[in-house]
Amino acid sequence: PFGGPASGLGPGPGPAPGDAETSPARVPTRDRVIGSVVVIALLAILAVTVTWRVGRADESMLVAAADRSSTSTTAADLPQTWPVEIRPLAEFVERHRGGPFDHPVPVEYLEEDEYAAAVSASSQLDSEEDRADVEEWAAQMRSLGLLAPGVDVEAAMSQLYGEGTLAFYDEEDDVIEVRGSNFDVAHRVTIVHELTHAWQDQNGFVPDFDTLDDTAASTIRAVIEGDATRIENEYVDTLSSREQNQYVEQSREQAGEVDLSGVPGVLVTGLSSAYALGEPFVSILDGQGGNREVDEALTDPPPADADLLEPMRYLEGVQPVEVAEPSVPAGAERVDGGDFGALSWLMVLSERID
């Protein structure tokens, strides 16, 4: 939750029999990129009452679900088969990602207010330490001129998540949450993206982000999102020209419903960079060695965010230069440390140069 892809989606596979419509000149690369917004999909949802859709081998049905509380899904809770409408999408992901799922995951369809509540719960800060960290980050952004005084960061994050997504994969509860129950083309494309995240998780490619430093977390997330977008784009390429045109129209309708008034640009840019940089980066890896090359990047991600801006650095094995931390002036207090990489510099300088 970014710039254009290395290779945009070209026209679809051609008109289906009896389809008189022409292929669109270009299909949006993210159905849940609402307007210019793409947001991180790997959210942890704590508790929400939902209406969820489950499927058996021969049917799908809507059933009421009780409060899920904060417990994670157990093996006994997992469905034995994919919902009938999800199965073709899961099989597509398996074919294009190069391996099977370990198990099906539930797909829950939420009403608008339920989805908003889930997103709000995911963005709430659970401890004083979390709140202190966010305030420290906000202070740094204000000092760099990227955040205005008085912005409620937590509320802005909740607004951004809620307005900018159609679905997300919750890796803690092993479930895909979908906004609305309309199974249109845009939702199908989104679910392919989220199924790819579930596949990544089940195959050991989603790390514990709490154990990573900021740079490692940023680069691995970009590879994760770029990989999911790659499979999503391959799915879009299989759609008929009529479905691609429907996809375009649905994306435009979604864009018109978005309200990001009051959300600072630094949040939109920061959250969306994983998609904007990850997609072209993974596209280059895919061209070099397909799934094998992408798997290697998921296992051994780029050591610097500069690699996302210049992928050949990663392919050539260029390592970031170690620099000494600046000394703290007399009377000052060190409040944070770590890398200030190429992406951070890009955000700061672009604010001044544009």
Short mmCIF file of C-alpha atoms in Angstrom, two decimals:
data_model
loop_
_atom_site.label_atom_id
_atom_site.label_comp_id
_atom_site.label_asym_id
_atom_site.label_seq_id
_atom_site.Cartn_x
_atom_site.Cartn_y
_atom_site.Cartn_z
CA PRO A 1 0.00 0.00 0.00
CA PHE A 2 3.26 2.81 -6.36
CA GLY A 3 5.15 3.59 -10.28
CA GLY A 4 4.18 1.60 -13.23
CA PRO A 5 5.05 -2.05 -13.68
CA ALA A 6 8.07 -3.15 -15.66
CA SER A 7 5.70 -4.50 -18.28
CA GLY A 8 2.10 -3.39 -18.22
CA LEU A 9 -0.74 -5.75 -18.96
CA GLY A 10 -1.29 -5.90 -22.64
CA PRO A 11 -4.53 -6.77 -24.37
CA GLY A 12 -6.30 -9.90 -23.29
CA PRO A 13 -6.22 -13.22 -25.09
CA GLY A 14 -8.65 -11.97 -27.70
CA PRO A 15 -12.40 -11.90 -27.96
CA ALA A 16 -14.25 -14.95 -26.79
CA PRO A 17 -16.49 -16.65 -29.33
CA GLY A 18 -19.42 -14.37 -30.01
CA ASP A 19 -17.75 -11.46 -28.17
CA ALA A 20 -17.93 -8.36 -30.33
CA GLU A 21 -16.15 -6.11 -27.84
CA THR A 22 -12.56 -5.14 -28.38
CA SER A 23 -9.82 -5.80 -25.87
CA PRO A 24 -9.03 -2.85 -23.60
CA ALA A 25 -5.83 -1.00 -24.36
CA ARG A 26 -4.59 -1.63 -20.84
CA VAL A 27 -6.07 -3.40 -17.84
CA PRO A 28 -5.48 -1.90 -14.37
CA THR A 29 -2.81 -3.96 -12.67
CA ARG A 30 -4.60 -4.03 -9.32
CA ASP A 31 -8.31 -4.44 -8.92
CA ARG A 32 -8.01 -3.33 -5.37
CA VAL A 33 -5.77 -0.44 -6.36
CA ILE A 34 -8.61 1.93 -5.85
CA GLY A 35 -7.63 5.08 -7.63
CA SER A 36 -3.92 5.37 -6.92
CA VAL A 37 -4.15 3.54 -3.62
CA VAL A 38 -2.80 0.12 -2.93
CA VAL A 39 -2.56 -1.05 0.64
CA ILE A 40 -0.82 -3.86 2.42
CA ALA A 41 -2.97 -6.95 2.54
CA LEU A 42 -1.36 -9.00 5.27
CA LEU A 43 -3.40 -7.71 8.22
CA ALA A 44 -3.99 -9.37 11.57
CA ILE A 45 -7.68 -9.26 12.51
CA LEU A 46 -8.40 -9.77 16.20
CA ALA A 47 -12.17 -10.18 16.53
CA VAL A 48 -15.21 -9.52 14.43
CA THR A 49 -18.67 -10.97 13.91
CA VAL A 50 -18.92 -11.93 10.27
CA THR A 51 -21.08 -13.54 7.66
CA TRP A 52 -18.89 -16.01 5.85
CA ARG A 53 -19.15 -18.15 2.79
CA VAL A 54 -18.13 -21.79 2.92
CA GLY A 55 -18.29 -24.36 0.19
CA ARG A 56 -18.57 -28.10 -0.14
CA ALA A 57 -17.63 -30.14 -3.17
CA ASP A 58 -21.00 -29.52 -4.79
CA GLU A 59 -22.27 -26.23 -3.41
CA SER A 60 -21.62 -22.88 -1.70
CA MET A 61 -23.76 -21.27 0.93
CA LEU A 62 -23.88 -18.31 3.27
CA VAL A 63 -23.87 -19.10 6.95
CA ALA A 64 -23.73 -16.92 10.03
CA ALA A 65 -20.52 -17.06 12.00
CA ALA A 66 -20.22 -16.26 15.68
CA ASP A 67 -17.65 -13.93 17.16
CA ARG A 68 -14.28 -15.39 16.18
CA SER A 69 -12.59 -13.76 19.21
CA SER A 70 -8.79 -13.50 19.07
CA THR A 71 -8.00 -17.18 18.67
CA SER A 72 -6.32 -18.44 15.54
CA THR A 73 -7.83 -20.96 13.21
CA THR A 74 -6.98 -24.53 14.18
CA ALA A 75 -6.59 -27.51 11.86
CA ALA A 76 -10.04 -28.71 12.92
CA ASP A 77 -11.55 -25.39 11.80
CA LEU A 78 -10.08 -25.53 8.30
CA PRO A 79 -12.31 -26.63 5.42
CA GLN A 80 -11.49 -29.94 3.78
CA THR A 81 -12.21 -28.63 0.30
CA TRP A 82 -12.22 -25.25 -1.42
CA PRO A 83 -15.57 -23.48 -1.86
CA VAL A 84 -16.89 -24.35 -5.30
CA GLU A 85 -16.45 -20.81 -6.63
CA ILE A 86 -12.90 -20.57 -5.21
CA ARG A 87 -11.60 -23.93 -6.42
CA PRO A 88 -10.76 -22.82 -10.01
CA LEU A 89 -8.89 -19.80 -8.64
CA ALA A 90 -6.91 -21.93 -6.18
CA GLU A 91 -6.03 -24.37 -8.95
CA PHE A 92 -4.87 -21.47 -11.11
CA VAL A 93 -2.56 -20.27 -8.32
CA GLU A 94 -1.14 -23.77 -7.87
CA ARG A 95 -0.38 -24.11 -11.59
CA HIS A 96 1.17 -20.69 -11.97
CA ARG A 97 2.98 -20.65 -8.63
CA GLY A 98 4.50 -24.07 -9.25
CA GLY A 99 3.17 -26.18 -6.39
CA PRO A 100 0.17 -27.23 -4.32
CA PHE A 101 -1.47 -25.63 -1.31
CA ASP A 102 -0.96 -27.47 1.95
CA HIS A 103 -4.66 -27.07 2.74
CA PRO A 104 -7.70 -25.00 1.73
CA VAL A 105 -8.40 -21.83 3.71
CA PRO A 106 -11.77 -20.31 4.63
CA VAL A 107 -12.98 -17.40 2.50
CA GLU A 108 -15.23 -15.07 4.51
CA TYR A 109 -17.52 -12.55 2.81
CA LEU A 110 -18.16 -9.50 5.02
CA GLU A 111 -20.79 -6.82 4.77
CA GLU A 112 -19.47 -3.28 4.39
CA ASP A 113 -19.80 -2.41 8.08
CA GLU A 114 -18.30 -5.74 9.16
CA TYR A 115 -15.35 -5.29 6.83
CA ALA A 116 -14.82 -1.74 8.10
CA ALA A 117 -14.90 -3.02 11.69
CA ALA A 118 -12.36 -5.71 10.86
CA VAL A 119 -10.03 -3.20 9.25
CA SER A 120 -10.44 -0.80 12.15
CA ALA A 121 -9.60 -3.56 14.62
CA SER A 122 -6.50 -4.46 12.65
CA SER A 123 -5.14 -0.91 12.76
CA GLN A 124 -5.76 -0.30 16.46
CA LEU A 125 -2.70 -0.01 18.64
CA ASP A 126 -2.76 -2.66 21.36
CA SER A 127 -0.20 -1.35 23.82
CA GLU A 128 1.37 1.81 25.13
CA GLU A 129 4.63 0.69 23.52
CA ASP A 130 2.92 0.53 20.11
CA ARG A 131 1.44 3.98 20.61
CA ALA A 132 4.82 5.36 21.62
CA ASP A 133 6.43 3.86 18.52
CA VAL A 134 3.82 5.42 16.25
CA GLU A 135 4.16 8.80 17.93
CA GLU A 136 7.94 8.60 17.55
CA TRP A 137 7.53 7.81 13.86
CA ALA A 138 5.04 10.67 13.46
CA ALA A 139 7.46 13.07 15.15
CA GLN A 140 10.20 12.05 12.72
CA MET A 141 7.87 12.56 9.75
CA ARG A 142 6.89 15.98 11.06
CA SER A 143 10.55 16.93 11.44
CA LEU A 144 11.13 15.96 7.80
CA GLY A 145 8.14 18.01 6.66
CA LEU A 146 6.19 14.92 5.55
CA LEU A 147 3.42 15.01 8.16
CA ALA A 148 1.38 17.97 9.37
CA PRO A 149 0.94 18.60 13.08
CA GLY A 150 -2.16 17.16 14.71
CA VAL A 151 -2.69 14.22 12.33
CA ASP A 152 -4.33 11.21 14.00
CA VAL A 153 -2.13 8.52 12.46
CA GLU A 154 -4.14 5.59 13.80
CA ALA A 155 -7.39 6.97 12.39
CA ALA A 156 -5.72 7.76 9.07
CA MET A 157 -4.39 4.20 8.83
CA SER A 158 -7.82 2.77 9.51
CA GLN A 159 -9.34 5.00 6.83
CA LEU A 160 -6.67 4.04 4.30
CA TYR A 161 -7.04 0.32 4.89
CA GLY A 162 -10.82 0.43 4.81
CA GLU A 163 -11.17 2.61 1.72
CA GLY A 164 -8.40 1.00 -0.29
CA THR A 165 -9.05 -2.75 -0.16
CA LEU A 166 -11.47 -5.35 -1.47
CA ALA A 167 -9.93 -8.26 0.42
CA PHE A 168 -6.95 -9.39 2.47
CA TYR A 169 -5.34 -12.57 3.69
CA ASP A 170 -5.00 -12.85 7.47
CA GLU A 171 -1.98 -15.07 8.05
CA GLU A 172 -2.58 -15.38 11.78
CA ASP A 173 -6.08 -16.83 11.42
CA ASP A 174 -5.34 -18.41 8.02
CA VAL A 175 -8.40 -16.89 6.36
CA ILE A 176 -9.20 -14.63 3.42
CA GLU A 177 -11.57 -11.77 4.23
CA VAL A 178 -13.55 -10.27 1.33
CA ARG A 179 -15.53 -7.03 1.30
CA GLY A 180 -19.04 -7.75 0.06
CA SER A 181 -20.49 -10.94 -1.43
CA ASN A 182 -20.57 -9.84 -5.07
CA PHE A 183 -18.39 -12.36 -6.88
CA ASP A 184 -17.62 -10.12 -9.85
CA VAL A 185 -14.47 -10.02 -11.95
CA ALA A 186 -12.72 -7.52 -9.69
CA HIS A 187 -13.33 -9.71 -6.65
CA ARG A 188 -12.08 -12.80 -8.48
CA VAL A 189 -8.86 -11.02 -9.42
CA THR A 190 -8.41 -9.83 -5.85
CA ILE A 191 -8.99 -13.31 -4.46
CA VAL A 192 -6.31 -14.72 -6.79
CA HIS A 193 -3.92 -12.20 -5.25
CA GLU A 194 -4.90 -13.19 -1.71
CA LEU A 195 -4.78 -16.90 -2.53
CA THR A 196 -1.19 -16.34 -3.63
CA HIS A 197 -0.46 -14.90 -0.18
CA ALA A 198 -2.01 -17.99 1.40
CA TRP A 199 0.16 -20.16 -0.87
CA GLN A 200 3.26 -18.18 0.13
CA ASP A 201 2.40 -18.58 3.80
CA GLN A 202 1.81 -22.32 3.56
CA ASN A 203 5.08 -22.78 1.67
CA GLY A 204 7.16 -20.93 4.25
CA PHE A 205 7.73 -17.65 2.40
CA VAL A 206 5.98 -15.28 4.87
CA PRO A 207 8.33 -14.47 7.76
CA ASP A 208 7.64 -13.22 11.26
CA PHE A 209 7.92 -9.51 10.54
CA ASP A 210 8.41 -8.70 14.22
CA THR A 211 11.86 -10.33 14.05
CA LEU A 212 13.06 -8.26 11.07
CA ASP A 213 14.67 -4.85 10.96
CA ASP A 214 12.95 -2.12 8.95
CA THR A 215 14.94 -2.67 5.75
CA ALA A 216 14.48 -6.43 5.69
CA ALA A 217 10.76 -6.09 6.44
CA SER A 218 10.38 -3.54 3.62
CA THR A 219 12.19 -5.54 0.95
CA ILE A 220 10.66 -8.93 1.74
CA ARG A 221 7.18 -7.38 1.77
CA ALA A 222 7.84 -5.89 -1.65
CA VAL A 223 8.85 -9.29 -3.02
CA ILE A 224 5.78 -10.92 -1.41
CA GLU A 225 3.42 -8.34 -2.91
CA GLY A 226 5.20 -8.31 -6.26
CA ASP A 227 4.87 -12.09 -6.47
CA ALA A 228 1.14 -11.99 -5.68
CA THR A 229 0.62 -9.23 -8.23
CA ARG A 230 2.52 -11.28 -10.84
CA ILE A 231 0.12 -14.22 -10.42
CA GLU A 232 -2.85 -11.84 -10.36
CA ASN A 233 -1.73 -10.28 -13.65
CA GLU A 234 -1.32 -13.71 -15.22
CA TYR A 235 -4.92 -14.45 -14.23
CA VAL A 236 -6.13 -11.20 -15.80
CA ASP A 237 -4.36 -12.22 -19.01
CA THR A 238 -6.61 -15.30 -19.21
CA LEU A 239 -9.84 -13.31 -19.07
CA SER A 240 -11.92 -12.71 -22.16
CA SER A 241 -11.99 -9.21 -23.59
CA ARG A 242 -15.52 -8.80 -22.18
CA GLU A 243 -14.36 -9.73 -18.68
CA GLN A 244 -11.36 -7.42 -18.97
CA ASN A 245 -13.63 -4.54 -19.90
CA GLN A 246 -15.86 -5.39 -16.93
CA TYR A 247 -12.74 -5.37 -14.76
CA VAL A 248 -11.86 -1.89 -15.99
CA GLU A 249 -15.35 -0.58 -15.29
CA GLN A 250 -15.53 -2.16 -11.85
CA SER A 251 -12.16 -0.66 -10.95
CA ARG A 252 -13.37 2.76 -12.04
CA GLU A 253 -16.52 2.42 -9.96
CA GLN A 254 -14.44 1.48 -6.93
CA ALA A 255 -12.19 4.48 -7.48
CA GLY A 256 -15.19 6.78 -7.44
CA GLU A 257 -16.27 5.45 -4.03
CA VAL A 258 -12.99 6.15 -2.26
CA ASP A 259 -12.63 8.93 0.28
CA LEU A 260 -9.03 9.54 1.31
CA SER A 261 -9.54 13.10 2.44
CA GLY A 262 -7.30 13.74 5.40
CA VAL A 263 -4.99 10.75 4.80
CA PRO A 264 -1.41 12.08 4.62
CA GLY A 265 0.48 11.36 1.41
CA VAL A 266 3.38 9.86 3.36
CA LEU A 267 1.08 7.07 4.57
CA VAL A 268 -0.29 6.35 1.10
CA THR A 269 3.19 6.32 -0.42
CA GLY A 270 4.77 4.33 2.37
CA LEU A 271 2.11 1.63 2.35
CA SER A 272 1.84 1.43 -1.42
CA SER A 273 5.55 1.19 -2.16
CA ALA A 274 5.56 -2.59 -1.74
CA TYR A 275 3.26 -2.90 -4.75
CA ALA A 276 4.76 -0.21 -6.97
CA LEU A 277 8.33 -1.44 -6.46
CA GLY A 278 7.63 -5.11 -5.88
CA GLU A 279 5.77 -5.74 -9.13
CA PRO A 280 8.51 -4.62 -11.56
CA PHE A 281 11.22 -6.16 -9.36
CA VAL A 282 9.54 -9.58 -9.38
CA SER A 283 8.74 -9.25 -13.08
CA ILE A 284 12.45 -9.01 -13.80
CA LEU A 285 13.19 -12.01 -11.57
CA ASP A 286 10.45 -13.97 -13.32
CA GLY A 287 12.04 -13.18 -16.68
CA GLN A 288 15.41 -14.35 -15.39
CA GLY A 289 14.37 -17.67 -13.88
CA GLY A 290 10.64 -17.94 -13.26
CA ASN A 291 9.33 -19.25 -9.96
CA ARG A 292 12.75 -20.54 -8.94
CA GLU A 293 14.26 -17.05 -9.07
CA VAL A 294 11.30 -15.56 -7.23
CA ASP A 295 11.51 -18.25 -4.54
CA GLU A 296 15.18 -17.41 -4.01
CA ALA A 297 14.32 -13.73 -3.51
CA LEU A 298 11.62 -14.68 -1.00
CA THR A 299 14.15 -16.79 0.88
CA ASP A 300 17.05 -14.35 0.55
CA PRO A 301 15.43 -10.93 0.00
CA PRO A 302 17.22 -7.81 -1.26
CA PRO A 303 19.57 -6.40 1.39
CA ALA A 304 18.70 -2.77 0.58
CA ASP A 305 15.63 -0.96 -0.69
CA ALA A 306 17.86 0.52 -3.41
CA ASP A 307 17.67 -2.95 -4.99
CA LEU A 308 13.94 -2.46 -5.47
CA LEU A 309 14.62 0.75 -7.39
CA GLU A 310 17.49 -0.83 -9.36
CA PRO A 311 16.85 -4.60 -9.59
CA MET A 312 20.13 -5.28 -11.39
CA ARG A 313 21.93 -4.46 -8.15
CA TYR A 314 20.29 -7.51 -6.59
CA LEU A 315 20.93 -9.77 -9.58
CA GLU A 316 24.59 -8.72 -9.67
CA GLY A 317 25.01 -9.28 -5.94
CA VAL A 318 25.79 -5.66 -5.04
CA GLN A 319 25.92 -5.24 -1.26
CA PRO A 320 24.99 -2.04 0.58
CA VAL A 321 27.84 0.00 1.97
CA GLU A 322 28.07 0.07 5.77
CA VAL A 323 28.12 3.60 7.15
CA ALA A 324 28.84 4.73 10.69
CA GLU A 325 26.00 6.17 12.72
CA PRO A 326 26.35 9.91 13.30
CA SER A 327 27.39 10.97 16.76
CA VAL A 328 24.75 12.43 19.06
CA PRO A 329 25.39 16.12 19.82
CA ALA A 330 25.95 17.15 23.41
CA GLY A 331 22.67 17.58 25.23
CA ALA A 332 20.66 15.64 22.61
CA GLU A 333 18.98 12.28 23.07
CA ARG A 334 19.10 9.37 20.65
CA VAL A 335 15.51 8.26 20.06
CA ASP A 336 15.92 5.84 17.16
CA GLY A 337 18.41 4.26 14.81
CA GLY A 338 18.66 2.16 11.70
CA ASP A 339 18.92 2.60 7.95
CA PHE A 340 17.68 5.63 6.06
CA GLY A 341 17.66 4.05 2.63
CA ALA A 342 17.04 5.05 -0.95
CA LEU A 343 13.25 4.94 -0.66
CA SER A 344 13.30 7.23 2.38
CA TRP A 345 15.54 9.66 0.54
CA LEU A 346 13.25 9.50 -2.49
CA MET A 347 10.23 10.44 -0.39
CA VAL A 348 12.00 13.30 1.36
CA LEU A 349 13.65 14.77 -1.73
CA SER A 350 10.59 14.41 -3.96
CA GLU A 351 8.64 16.47 -1.44
CA ARG A 352 11.17 19.25 -1.86
CA ILE A 353 11.97 18.96 -5.58
CA ASP A 354 8.50 18.55 -7.14
#
